[in-house]
Coordinates of N, CA and C and ligand atoms in Angstrom, one line a residue:
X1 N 0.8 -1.2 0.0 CA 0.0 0.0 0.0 C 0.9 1.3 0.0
X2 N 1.6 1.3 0.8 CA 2.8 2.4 0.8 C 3.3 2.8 -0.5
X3 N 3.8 1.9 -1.0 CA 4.2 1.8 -2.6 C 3.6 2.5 -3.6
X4 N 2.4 2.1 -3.5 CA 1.6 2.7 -4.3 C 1.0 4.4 -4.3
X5 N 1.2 4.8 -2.7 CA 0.7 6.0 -2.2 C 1.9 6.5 -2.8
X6 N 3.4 6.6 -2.9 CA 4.2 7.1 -3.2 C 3.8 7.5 -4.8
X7 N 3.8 6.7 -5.6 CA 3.5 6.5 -6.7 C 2.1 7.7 -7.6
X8 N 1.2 7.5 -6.1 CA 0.0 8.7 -6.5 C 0.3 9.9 -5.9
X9 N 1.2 9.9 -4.7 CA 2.1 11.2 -4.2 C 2.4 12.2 -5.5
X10 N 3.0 11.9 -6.5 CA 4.0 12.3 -7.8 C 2.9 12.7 -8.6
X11 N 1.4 12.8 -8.6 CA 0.7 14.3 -9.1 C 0.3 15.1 -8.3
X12 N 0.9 15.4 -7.1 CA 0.8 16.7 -6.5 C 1.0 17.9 -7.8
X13 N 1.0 19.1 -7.8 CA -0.9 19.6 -6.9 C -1.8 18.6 -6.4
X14 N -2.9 19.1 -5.6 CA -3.7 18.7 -4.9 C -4.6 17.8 -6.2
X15 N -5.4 16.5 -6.2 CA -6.4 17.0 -7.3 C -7.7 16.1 -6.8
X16 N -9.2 16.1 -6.6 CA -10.1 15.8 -6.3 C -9.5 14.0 -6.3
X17 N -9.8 13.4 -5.4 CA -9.1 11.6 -5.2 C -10.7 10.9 -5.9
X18 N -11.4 11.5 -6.1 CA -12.8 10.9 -6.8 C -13.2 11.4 -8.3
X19 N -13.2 12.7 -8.1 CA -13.1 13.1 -10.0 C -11.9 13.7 -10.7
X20 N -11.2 13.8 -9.8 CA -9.9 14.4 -10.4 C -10.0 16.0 -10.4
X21 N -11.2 16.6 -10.1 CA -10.8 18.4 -10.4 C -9.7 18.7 -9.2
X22 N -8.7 19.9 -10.3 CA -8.2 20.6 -10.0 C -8.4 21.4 -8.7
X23 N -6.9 21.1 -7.7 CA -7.3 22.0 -6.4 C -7.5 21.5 -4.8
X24 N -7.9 20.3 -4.8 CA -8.5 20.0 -3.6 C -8.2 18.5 -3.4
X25 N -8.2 18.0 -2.7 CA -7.8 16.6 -2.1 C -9.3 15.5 -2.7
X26 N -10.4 16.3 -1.8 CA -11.7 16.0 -2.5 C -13.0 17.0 -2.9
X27 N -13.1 17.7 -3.5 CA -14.2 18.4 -3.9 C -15.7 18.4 -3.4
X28 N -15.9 19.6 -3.4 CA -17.3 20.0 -2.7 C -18.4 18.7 -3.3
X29 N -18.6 18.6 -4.0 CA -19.2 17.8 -5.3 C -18.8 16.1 -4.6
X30 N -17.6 15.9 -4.6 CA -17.9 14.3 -3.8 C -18.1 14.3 -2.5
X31 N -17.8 15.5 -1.9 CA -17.8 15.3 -0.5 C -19.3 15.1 -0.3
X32 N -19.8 15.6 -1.4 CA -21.6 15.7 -0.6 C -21.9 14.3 -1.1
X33 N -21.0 12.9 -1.3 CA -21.8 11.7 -1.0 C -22.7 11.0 -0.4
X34 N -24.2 10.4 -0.7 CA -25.2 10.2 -0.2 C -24.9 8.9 0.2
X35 N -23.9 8.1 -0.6 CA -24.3 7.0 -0.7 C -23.1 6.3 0.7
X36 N -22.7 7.6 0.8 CA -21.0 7.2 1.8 C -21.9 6.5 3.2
X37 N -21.3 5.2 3.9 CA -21.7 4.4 4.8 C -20.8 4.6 6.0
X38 N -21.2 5.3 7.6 CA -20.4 4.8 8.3 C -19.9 6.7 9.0
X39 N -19.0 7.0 9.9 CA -18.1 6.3 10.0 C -18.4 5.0 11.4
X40 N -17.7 3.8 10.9 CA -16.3 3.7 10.1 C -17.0 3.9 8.8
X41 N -15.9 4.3 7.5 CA -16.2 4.0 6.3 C -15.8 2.7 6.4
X42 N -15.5 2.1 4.9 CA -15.5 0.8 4.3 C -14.0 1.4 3.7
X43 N -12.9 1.0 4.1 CA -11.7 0.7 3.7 C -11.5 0.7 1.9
X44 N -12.3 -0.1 1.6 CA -12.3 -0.5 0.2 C -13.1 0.1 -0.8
X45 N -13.7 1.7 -0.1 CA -14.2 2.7 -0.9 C -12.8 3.5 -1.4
X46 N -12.4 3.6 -2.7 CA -11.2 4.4 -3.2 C -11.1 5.9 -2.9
X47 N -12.1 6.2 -2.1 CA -12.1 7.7 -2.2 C -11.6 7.7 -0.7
X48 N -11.9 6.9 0.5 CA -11.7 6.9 1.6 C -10.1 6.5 1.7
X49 N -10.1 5.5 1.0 CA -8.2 4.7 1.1 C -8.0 6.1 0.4
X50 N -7.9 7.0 -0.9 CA -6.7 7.8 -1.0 C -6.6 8.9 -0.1
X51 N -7.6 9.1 0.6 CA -7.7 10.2 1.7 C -6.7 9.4 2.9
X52 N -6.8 8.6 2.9 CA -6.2 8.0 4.3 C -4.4 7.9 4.2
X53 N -4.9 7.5 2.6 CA -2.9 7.0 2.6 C -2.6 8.8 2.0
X54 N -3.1 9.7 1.9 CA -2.9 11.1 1.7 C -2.2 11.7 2.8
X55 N -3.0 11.2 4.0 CA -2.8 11.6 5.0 C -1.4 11.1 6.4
X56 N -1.7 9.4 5.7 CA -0.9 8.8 6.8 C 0.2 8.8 5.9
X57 N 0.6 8.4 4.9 CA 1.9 8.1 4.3 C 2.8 8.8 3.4
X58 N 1.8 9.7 3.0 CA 2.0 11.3 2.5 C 2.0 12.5 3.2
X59 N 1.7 12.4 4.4 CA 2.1 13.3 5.3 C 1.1 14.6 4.8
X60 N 0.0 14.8 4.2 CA -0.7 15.6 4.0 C -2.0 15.6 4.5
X61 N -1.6 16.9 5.4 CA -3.3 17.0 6.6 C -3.8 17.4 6.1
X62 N -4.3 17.7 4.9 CA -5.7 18.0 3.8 C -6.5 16.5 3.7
X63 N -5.6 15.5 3.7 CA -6.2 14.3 4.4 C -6.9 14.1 4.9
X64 N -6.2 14.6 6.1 CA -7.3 14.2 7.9 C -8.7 15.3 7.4
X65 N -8.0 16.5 7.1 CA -9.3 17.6 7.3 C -10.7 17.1 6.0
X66 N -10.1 16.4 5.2 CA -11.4 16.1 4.4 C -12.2 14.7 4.6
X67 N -11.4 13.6 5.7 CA -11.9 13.3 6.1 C -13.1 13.1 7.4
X68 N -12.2 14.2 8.1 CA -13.1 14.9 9.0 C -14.3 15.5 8.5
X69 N -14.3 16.2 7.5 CA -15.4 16.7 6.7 C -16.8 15.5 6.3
X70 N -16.0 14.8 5.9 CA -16.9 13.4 6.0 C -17.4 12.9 7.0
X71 N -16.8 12.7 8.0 CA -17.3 12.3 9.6 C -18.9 13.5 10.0
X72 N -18.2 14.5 9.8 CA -18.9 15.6 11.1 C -20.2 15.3 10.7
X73 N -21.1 15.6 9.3 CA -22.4 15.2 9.5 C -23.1 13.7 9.6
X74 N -21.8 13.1 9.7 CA -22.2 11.3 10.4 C -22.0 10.7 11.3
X75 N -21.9 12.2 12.6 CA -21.3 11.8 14.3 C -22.3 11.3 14.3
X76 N -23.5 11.3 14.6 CA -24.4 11.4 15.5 C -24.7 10.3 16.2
X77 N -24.2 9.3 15.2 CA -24.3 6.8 16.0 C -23.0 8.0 17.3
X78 N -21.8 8.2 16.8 CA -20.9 8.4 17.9 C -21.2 9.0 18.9
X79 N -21.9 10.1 18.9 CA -22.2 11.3 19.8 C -23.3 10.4 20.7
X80 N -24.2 9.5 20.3 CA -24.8 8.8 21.0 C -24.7 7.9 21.9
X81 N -23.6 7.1 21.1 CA -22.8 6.1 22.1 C -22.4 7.0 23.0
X82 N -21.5 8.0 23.0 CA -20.1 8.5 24.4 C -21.5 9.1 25.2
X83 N -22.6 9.6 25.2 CA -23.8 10.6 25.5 C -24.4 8.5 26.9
X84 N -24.4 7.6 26.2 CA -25.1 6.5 26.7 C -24.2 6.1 27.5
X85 N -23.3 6.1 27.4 CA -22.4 5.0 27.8 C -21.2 6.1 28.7
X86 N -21.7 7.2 29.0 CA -20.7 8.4 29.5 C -19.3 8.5 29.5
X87 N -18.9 8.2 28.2 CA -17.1 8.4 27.7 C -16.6 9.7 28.2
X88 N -15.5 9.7 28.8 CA -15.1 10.7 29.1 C -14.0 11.5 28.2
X89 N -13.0 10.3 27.6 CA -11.6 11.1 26.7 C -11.6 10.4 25.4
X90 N -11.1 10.4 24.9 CA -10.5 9.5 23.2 C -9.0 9.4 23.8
X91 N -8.5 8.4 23.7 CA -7.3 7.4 23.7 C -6.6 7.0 22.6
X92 N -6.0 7.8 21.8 CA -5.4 7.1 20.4 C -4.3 5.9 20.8
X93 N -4.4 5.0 19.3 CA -3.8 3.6 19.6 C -2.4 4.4 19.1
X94 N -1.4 3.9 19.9 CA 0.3 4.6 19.2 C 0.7 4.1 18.5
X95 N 1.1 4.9 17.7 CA 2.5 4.5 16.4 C 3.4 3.6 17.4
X96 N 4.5 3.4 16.7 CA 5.7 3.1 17.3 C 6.6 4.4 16.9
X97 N 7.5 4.6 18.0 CA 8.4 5.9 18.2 C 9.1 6.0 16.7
X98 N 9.5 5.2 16.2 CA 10.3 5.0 15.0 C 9.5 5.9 13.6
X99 N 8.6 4.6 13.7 CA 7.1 5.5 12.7 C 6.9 6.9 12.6
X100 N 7.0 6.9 13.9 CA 6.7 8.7 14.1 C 7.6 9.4 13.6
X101 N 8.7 8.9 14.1 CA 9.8 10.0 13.6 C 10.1 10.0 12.4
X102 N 9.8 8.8 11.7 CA 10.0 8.8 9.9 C 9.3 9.4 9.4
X103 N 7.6 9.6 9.6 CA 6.9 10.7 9.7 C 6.5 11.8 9.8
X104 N 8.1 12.2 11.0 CA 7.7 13.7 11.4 C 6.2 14.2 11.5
X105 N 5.3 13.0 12.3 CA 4.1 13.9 13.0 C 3.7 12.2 13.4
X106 N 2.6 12.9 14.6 CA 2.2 12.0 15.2 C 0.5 11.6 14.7
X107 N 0.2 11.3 13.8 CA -0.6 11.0 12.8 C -1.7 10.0 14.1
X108 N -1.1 9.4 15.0 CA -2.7 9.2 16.1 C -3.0 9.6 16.8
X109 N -2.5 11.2 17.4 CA -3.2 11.7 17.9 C -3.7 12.8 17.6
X110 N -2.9 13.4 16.6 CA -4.1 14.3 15.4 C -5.2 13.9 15.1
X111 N -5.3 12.7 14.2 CA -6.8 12.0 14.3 C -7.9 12.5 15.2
X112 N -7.5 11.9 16.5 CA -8.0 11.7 18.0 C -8.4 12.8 18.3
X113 N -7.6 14.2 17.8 CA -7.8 15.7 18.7 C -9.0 15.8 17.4
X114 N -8.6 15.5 16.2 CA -10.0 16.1 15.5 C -11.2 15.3 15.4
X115 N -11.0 14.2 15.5 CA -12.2 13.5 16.4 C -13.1 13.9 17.4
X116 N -12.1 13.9 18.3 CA -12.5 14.9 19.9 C -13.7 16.5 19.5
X117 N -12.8 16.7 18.5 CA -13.4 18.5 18.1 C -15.2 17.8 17.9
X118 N -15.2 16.8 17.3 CA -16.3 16.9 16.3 C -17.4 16.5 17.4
X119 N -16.7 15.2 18.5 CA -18.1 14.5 19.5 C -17.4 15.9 20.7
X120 N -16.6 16.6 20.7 CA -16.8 16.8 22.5 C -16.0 16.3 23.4
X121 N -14.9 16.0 22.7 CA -13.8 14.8 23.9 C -13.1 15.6 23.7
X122 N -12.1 15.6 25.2 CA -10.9 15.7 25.1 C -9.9 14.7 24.6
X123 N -9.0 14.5 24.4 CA -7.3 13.2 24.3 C -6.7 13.4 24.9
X124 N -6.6 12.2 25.5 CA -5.2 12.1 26.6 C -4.4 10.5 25.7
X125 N -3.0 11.2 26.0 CA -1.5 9.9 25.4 C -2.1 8.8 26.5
X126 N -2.7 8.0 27.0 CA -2.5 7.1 27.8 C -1.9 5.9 27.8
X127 N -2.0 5.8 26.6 CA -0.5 4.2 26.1 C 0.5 4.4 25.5
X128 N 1.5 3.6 25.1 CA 2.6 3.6 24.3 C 3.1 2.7 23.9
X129 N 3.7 2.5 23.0 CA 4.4 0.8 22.4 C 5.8 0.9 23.2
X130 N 5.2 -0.7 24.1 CA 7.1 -0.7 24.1 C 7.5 -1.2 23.2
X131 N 9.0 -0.5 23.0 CA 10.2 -0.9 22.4 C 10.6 -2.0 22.3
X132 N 10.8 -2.5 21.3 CA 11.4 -3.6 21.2 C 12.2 -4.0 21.2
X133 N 13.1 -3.3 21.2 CA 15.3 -3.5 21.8 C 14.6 -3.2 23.2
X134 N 14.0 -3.0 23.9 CA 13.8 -3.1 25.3 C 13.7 -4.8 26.0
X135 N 13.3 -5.4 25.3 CA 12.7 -6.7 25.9 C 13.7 -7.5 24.8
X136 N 14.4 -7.2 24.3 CA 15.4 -7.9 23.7 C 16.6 -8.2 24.6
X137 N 16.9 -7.1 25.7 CA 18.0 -7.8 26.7 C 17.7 -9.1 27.1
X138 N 18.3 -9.8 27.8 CA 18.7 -10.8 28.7 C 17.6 -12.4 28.2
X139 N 16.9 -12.1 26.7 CA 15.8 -13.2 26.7 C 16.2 -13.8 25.8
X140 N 16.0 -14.7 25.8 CA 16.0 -16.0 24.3 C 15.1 -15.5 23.0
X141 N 15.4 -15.8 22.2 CA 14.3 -15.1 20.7 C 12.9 -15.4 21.1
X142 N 13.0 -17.3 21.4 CA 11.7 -17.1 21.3 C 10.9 -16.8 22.5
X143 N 11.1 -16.3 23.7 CA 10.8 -15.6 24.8 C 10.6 -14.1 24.3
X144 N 11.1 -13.4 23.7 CA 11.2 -12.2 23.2 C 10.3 -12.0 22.5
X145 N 10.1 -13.0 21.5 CA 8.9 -13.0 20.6 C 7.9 -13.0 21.1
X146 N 7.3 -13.8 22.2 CA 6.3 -14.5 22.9 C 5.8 -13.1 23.8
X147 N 7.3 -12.5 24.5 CA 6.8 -11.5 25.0 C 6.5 -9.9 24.5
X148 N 6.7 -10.1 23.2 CA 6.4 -8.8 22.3 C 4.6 -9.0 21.8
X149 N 4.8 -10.1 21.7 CA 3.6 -10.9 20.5 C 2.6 -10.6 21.6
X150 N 2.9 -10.6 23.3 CA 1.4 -11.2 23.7 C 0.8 -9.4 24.0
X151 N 1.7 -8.5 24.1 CA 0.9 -6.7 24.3 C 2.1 -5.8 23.4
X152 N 1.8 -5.6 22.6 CA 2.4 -4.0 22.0 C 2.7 -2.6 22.8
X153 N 1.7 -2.6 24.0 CA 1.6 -1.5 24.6 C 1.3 -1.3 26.1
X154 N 1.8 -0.4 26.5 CA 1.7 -0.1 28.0 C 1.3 1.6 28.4
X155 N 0.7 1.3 29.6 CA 0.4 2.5 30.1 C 1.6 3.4 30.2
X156 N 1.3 5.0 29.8 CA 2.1 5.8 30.0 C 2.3 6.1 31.7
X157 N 3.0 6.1 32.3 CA 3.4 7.0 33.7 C 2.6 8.0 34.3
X158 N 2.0 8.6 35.1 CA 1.9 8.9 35.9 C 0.7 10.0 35.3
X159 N 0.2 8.9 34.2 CA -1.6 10.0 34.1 C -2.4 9.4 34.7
X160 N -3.1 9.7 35.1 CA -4.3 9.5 35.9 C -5.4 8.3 35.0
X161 N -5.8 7.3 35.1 CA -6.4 6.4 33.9 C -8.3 6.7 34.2
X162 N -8.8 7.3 33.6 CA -10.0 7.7 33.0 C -11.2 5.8 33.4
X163 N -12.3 6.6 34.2 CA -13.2 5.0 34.3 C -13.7 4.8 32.6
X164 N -14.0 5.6 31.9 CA -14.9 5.5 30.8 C -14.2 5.8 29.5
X165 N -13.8 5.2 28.4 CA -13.0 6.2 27.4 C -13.3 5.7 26.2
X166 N -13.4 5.9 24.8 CA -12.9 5.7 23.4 C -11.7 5.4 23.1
X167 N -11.4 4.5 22.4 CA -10.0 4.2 21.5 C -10.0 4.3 20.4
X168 N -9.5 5.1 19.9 CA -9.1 5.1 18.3 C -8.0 4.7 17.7
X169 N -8.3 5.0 16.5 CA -6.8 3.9 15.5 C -7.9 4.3 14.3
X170 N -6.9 4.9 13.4 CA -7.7 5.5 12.0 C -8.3 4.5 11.2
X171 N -7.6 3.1 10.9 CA -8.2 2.1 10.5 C -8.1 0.5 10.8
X172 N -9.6 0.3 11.3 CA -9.3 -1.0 12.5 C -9.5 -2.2 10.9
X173 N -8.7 -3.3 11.4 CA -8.7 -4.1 10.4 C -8.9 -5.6 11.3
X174 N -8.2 -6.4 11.7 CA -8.2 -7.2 12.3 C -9.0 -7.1 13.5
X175 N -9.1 -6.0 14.4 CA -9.5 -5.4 15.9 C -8.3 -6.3 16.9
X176 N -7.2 -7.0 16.7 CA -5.7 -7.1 17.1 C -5.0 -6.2 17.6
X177 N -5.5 -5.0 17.4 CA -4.6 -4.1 18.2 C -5.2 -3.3 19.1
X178 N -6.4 -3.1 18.5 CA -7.8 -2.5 19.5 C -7.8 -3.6 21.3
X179 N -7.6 -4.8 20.4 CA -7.7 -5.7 21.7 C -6.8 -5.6 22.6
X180 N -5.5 -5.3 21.8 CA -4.6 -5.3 23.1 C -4.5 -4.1 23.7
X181 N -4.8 -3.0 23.1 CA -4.9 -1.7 24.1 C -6.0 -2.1 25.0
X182 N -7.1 -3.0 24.6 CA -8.3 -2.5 25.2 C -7.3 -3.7 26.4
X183 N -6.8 -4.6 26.4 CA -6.7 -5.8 27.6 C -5.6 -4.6 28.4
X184 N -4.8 -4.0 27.8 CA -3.7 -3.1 29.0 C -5.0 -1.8 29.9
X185 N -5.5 -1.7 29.3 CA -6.5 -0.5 29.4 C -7.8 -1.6 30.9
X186 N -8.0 -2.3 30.5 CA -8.8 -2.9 31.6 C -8.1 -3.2 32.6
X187 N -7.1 -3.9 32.4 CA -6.4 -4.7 33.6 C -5.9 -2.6 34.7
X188 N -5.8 -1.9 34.2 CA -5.2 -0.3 34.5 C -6.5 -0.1 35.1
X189 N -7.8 -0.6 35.2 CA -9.2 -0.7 35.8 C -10.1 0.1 34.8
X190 N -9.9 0.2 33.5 CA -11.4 1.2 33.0 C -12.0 0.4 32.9
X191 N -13.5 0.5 33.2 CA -14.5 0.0 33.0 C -15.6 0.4 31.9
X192 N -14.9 1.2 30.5 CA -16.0 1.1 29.4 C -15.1 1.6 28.6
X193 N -15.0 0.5 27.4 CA -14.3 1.0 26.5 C -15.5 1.1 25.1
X194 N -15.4 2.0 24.3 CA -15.7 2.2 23.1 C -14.7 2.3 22.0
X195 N -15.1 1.4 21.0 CA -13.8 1.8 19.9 C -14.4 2.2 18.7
X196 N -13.5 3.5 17.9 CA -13.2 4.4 16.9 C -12.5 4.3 15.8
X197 N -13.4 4.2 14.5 CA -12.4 3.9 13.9 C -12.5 4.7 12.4
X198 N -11.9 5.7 11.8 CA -11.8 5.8 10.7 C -12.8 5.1 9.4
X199 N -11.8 4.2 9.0 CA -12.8 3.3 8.7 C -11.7 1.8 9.2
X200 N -13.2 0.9 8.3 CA -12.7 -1.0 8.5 C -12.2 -1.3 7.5
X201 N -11.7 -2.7 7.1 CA -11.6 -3.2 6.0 C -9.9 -4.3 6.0
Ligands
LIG301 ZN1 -14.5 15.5 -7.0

């Protein structure tokens, strides 16, 4: 997928990812899709995937913001759940530190903050990926593996852990990593998790 985002990177200028006009990532004209499902969208709508790899792999927040544009008049399933279920924060799922920095931005909690704008949540960093040269001292591979393989992530230090929260991750595919935030996130005592996602697929 990367590959190929590079590849559609190289007609910058901007140009509509659904009819091609001139100017904009996606134009007034698709954005007013009737037919668009979700959020989540459906992964495997072309208009959604080039907005996403626009944003995450190309490093262009015209991305996020026209995806956002798609969300805001289809909060209302979300605004409902966090309103029932009294969610207090959004929780983005973390990159790994590496990611980020090849990146130069932190692409899950941007998400997250413009998420937040649209239902009313604040974001708090409350996880992190451990490192994996960390658990690489003193273990055998396949201990290392075993112990990478069974949680990606850990509670950050010395924030306060929220009873009620959302987790996001821009696109849930498997729900494999949703799970393992959500099992660090329980066992840390929250008692209601809701999860956010971009889109599926
Ligand atoms: Zn268009």
């Amino acid at each position: 997928m990367e590959g190929w985002c590079v590849i559609w990177n190289a007609v910058f200028p901007r140009y509509c990812v659904s009819c091609g006009t001139e100017g904009v990532l996606l134009c007034d004209f698709c954005a007013a899709d009737t037919s668009l499902d979700g959020p989540p969208f459906a992964y495997a709508n072309p208009k959604i995937r080039k907005l996403i790899c626009a944003w995450k792999y190309n490093g262009d927040e015209g991305g996020l913001a026209k995806l956002i544009q798609l969300i805001q008049p289809r909060a209302a399933f979300w605004k409902g759940v966090i309103k029932a279920k009294k969610i207090e924060v959004i929780v983005p799922i973390p990159l790994s530190s590496w990611k980020e920095r090849m990146r130069g931005f932190n692409q899950a909690k941007d998400g997250a903050r413009a998420i937040g704008e649209i239902v009313n949540l604040p974001t708090i960093d409350l996880l992190e990926r451990k490192h994996r040269w960390f658990a690489q001292a003193n273990t055998s591979h396949d201990l290392r593996k075993k112990s990478f393989a069974k949680n990606p992530f850990a509670l950050r230090s010395g924030i306060e852990v929220p009873k009620r929260l959302m987790i996001f991750d821009d696109v849930e595919t498997t729900g494999a990593t949703m799970s393992a935030a959500e099992e660090v996130l329980r066992n840390a005592g929250v008692e209601e998790i809701v999860r956010i996602s971009i889109a599926r697929g």
